[in-house]
Amino acid sequence: MSKITEQVEGIVSPIVESLGFELVDVEYVKEGPDYYLRIAIDKPDGIDIADCALASEKISEVMDKNDPITDAYFLDVSSPGAERPLKKEKDYEQAINENIYVKLYEPLEGDKEWIGILKAYDEQNITIEAKIKTRTKTFDIPRTKIAKIRRAVVL
């Protein structure tokens, strides 16, 4: 997590929680000539557009007064969606025995991207069960090798 996203998380977390929502993710990215501050929120029965609008309004008010970002940016408050990223330990716990997508910094068994079932996790590794052609294989992936991990919708 970058210094900016850490600072923003510290600023917006109390706001999001006061509204009864969970802060899922904070992302600050440049796409083309524009910068985007993306904030993903959720609640047990799901987030709707009114929830996003309310959170966006409250976050904008506070960020106008205490913004660590010097560049102009677009604020995007949304649901994490069905393919929610796994950021916190609780996200991993909730994803046990669920399909996940993992993108690695370097190949493991010849591939950098995997879709499989999360079987276990600890501070060092995740264990996934993935189909390789006609076989199912279980293997450990060091968490330090993971570039991105999220739930996966598999049809």
C-alpha atoms as one frame of an Amber mdcrd trajectory, in Angstrom:
protein
   0.000   0.000   0.000   1.406   3.400  -0.936   1.839   6.255   1.511  -1.032
   8.167  -0.125  -3.470   5.258   0.085  -2.474   4.671   3.729  -3.139   8.333
   4.541  -6.454   8.328   2.677  -7.493   5.106   4.422  -6.797   6.747   7.789
  -8.906   9.754   6.806 -11.889   7.971   5.243 -12.104   4.878   7.457 -13.907
   6.652  10.343 -16.335   8.281   7.884 -17.193   5.009   6.164 -17.600   3.195
   9.487 -19.817   5.982  10.896 -22.177   5.378   7.962 -22.359   1.669   8.841
 -20.223   0.541   5.907 -16.989  -1.416   5.641 -13.965   0.100   3.896 -12.852
  -2.657   1.522 -10.153  -0.966  -0.546  -8.475   2.346  -1.346  -6.671   2.713
  -4.658  -4.952   5.764  -6.143  -4.024   5.286  -9.800  -3.146   7.225 -12.926
  -4.975   6.201 -16.069  -3.979   8.139 -19.134  -3.698  11.791 -18.160  -6.086
  11.460 -15.181  -5.716  10.379 -11.565  -8.425   8.379  -9.773  -9.006   7.839
  -6.074 -11.122   4.696  -5.898 -12.753   3.726  -2.645 -14.631   0.432  -2.378
 -17.224   0.081   0.388 -19.562  -2.699   1.404 -22.129  -3.761   3.980 -23.650
  -7.160   4.808 -26.711  -6.776   2.570 -24.752  -5.081  -0.229 -24.106  -1.510
  -1.340 -26.405   0.395  -3.659 -26.028   3.650  -5.594 -27.584   5.723  -2.787
 -25.029   4.331  -0.320 -22.195   5.206  -2.705 -23.553   8.728  -3.229 -23.876
   9.312   0.522 -20.369   8.004   1.224 -18.929  10.018  -1.677 -20.515  13.221
  -0.369 -19.186  12.691   3.175 -15.730  11.651   1.968 -15.530  14.685  -0.357
 -16.336  17.046   2.516 -13.525  15.669   4.676 -11.014  15.316   1.838 -11.595
  18.963   0.839 -10.306  19.943   4.294  -7.605  17.324   4.839  -6.416  15.979
   1.478  -2.905  14.443   1.261  -3.166  14.322  -2.562  -1.758  17.366  -4.341
  -2.792  16.374  -7.886  -6.326  16.853  -9.246  -8.194  13.542  -9.264 -11.592
  11.934  -9.732 -13.195  10.386  -6.639 -14.913   7.070  -7.344 -16.840   5.416
  -4.490 -18.310   2.042  -5.390 -19.075  -1.517  -4.362 -16.189  -3.993  -4.555
 -18.402  -6.154  -6.781 -18.665  -9.911  -6.998 -14.927 -10.211  -7.584 -14.023
  -8.497  -4.340 -10.281  -8.149  -3.632  -8.827 -10.029  -0.676  -7.067  -7.359
   1.360  -7.650  -8.171   5.017  -7.456 -11.396   6.994 -11.245 -11.396   7.292
 -11.502 -11.351   3.471  -9.362 -14.479   3.306 -11.430 -16.170   6.007 -14.676
 -15.432   4.147 -13.181 -16.762   0.893 -12.231 -20.218   2.246 -13.632 -22.891
  -0.119 -14.542 -20.191  -2.655 -13.123 -19.580  -6.138 -10.316 -17.052  -6.241
  -8.123 -15.476  -8.914  -4.438 -15.016  -8.123  -1.939 -13.042 -10.206   1.712
 -13.573  -9.306   4.836 -11.473  -9.705   6.649 -14.500 -11.164   5.479 -17.811
 -12.618   4.610 -20.796 -10.470   4.616 -24.085 -12.371   4.814 -22.087 -15.599
   1.877 -19.718 -14.979   1.538 -16.271 -13.406  -2.266 -16.407 -13.158  -4.329
 -19.003 -11.330  -8.006 -19.629 -10.657  -8.764 -22.149  -7.968 -10.409 -22.775
  -4.630  -8.856 -21.173  -1.556  -8.314 -24.059   0.857  -6.230 -22.381   3.586
  -4.106 -19.355   4.401  -1.653 -18.141   7.015   0.742 -15.210   7.300   3.207
 -16.723   4.811   1.150 -18.705   2.273  -2.191 -19.407   0.711  -3.180 -22.908
  -0.325  -5.265 -23.292  -3.464  -6.742 -26.231  -5.283  -6.639 -25.679  -9.048
  -7.466 -27.739 -12.104  -4.542 -28.313 -14.416  -5.940 -29.890 -17.574  -7.736
 -32.967 -16.214  -6.083 -33.092 -12.796  -6.788 -31.219  -9.600  -3.682 -30.118
  -7.730  -3.259 -28.454  -4.355  -0.294 -26.166  -3.803   0.986 -23.350  -1.613
   1.686 -19.876  -2.923   3.866 -17.535  -0.843   1.908 -14.351  -0.102   4.994
 -12.281  -0.988   4.680 -13.572  -4.588   1.049 -12.414  -4.963   0.545  -9.266
  -7.030  -3.259  -9.414  -6.921  -5.827 -11.690  -5.318  -9.605 -11.516  -5.498
 -12.719 -13.652  -5.499 -13.475 -15.156  -8.906 -16.813 -15.689 -10.590 -16.557
 -19.014 -12.400 -19.356 -20.112 -14.701
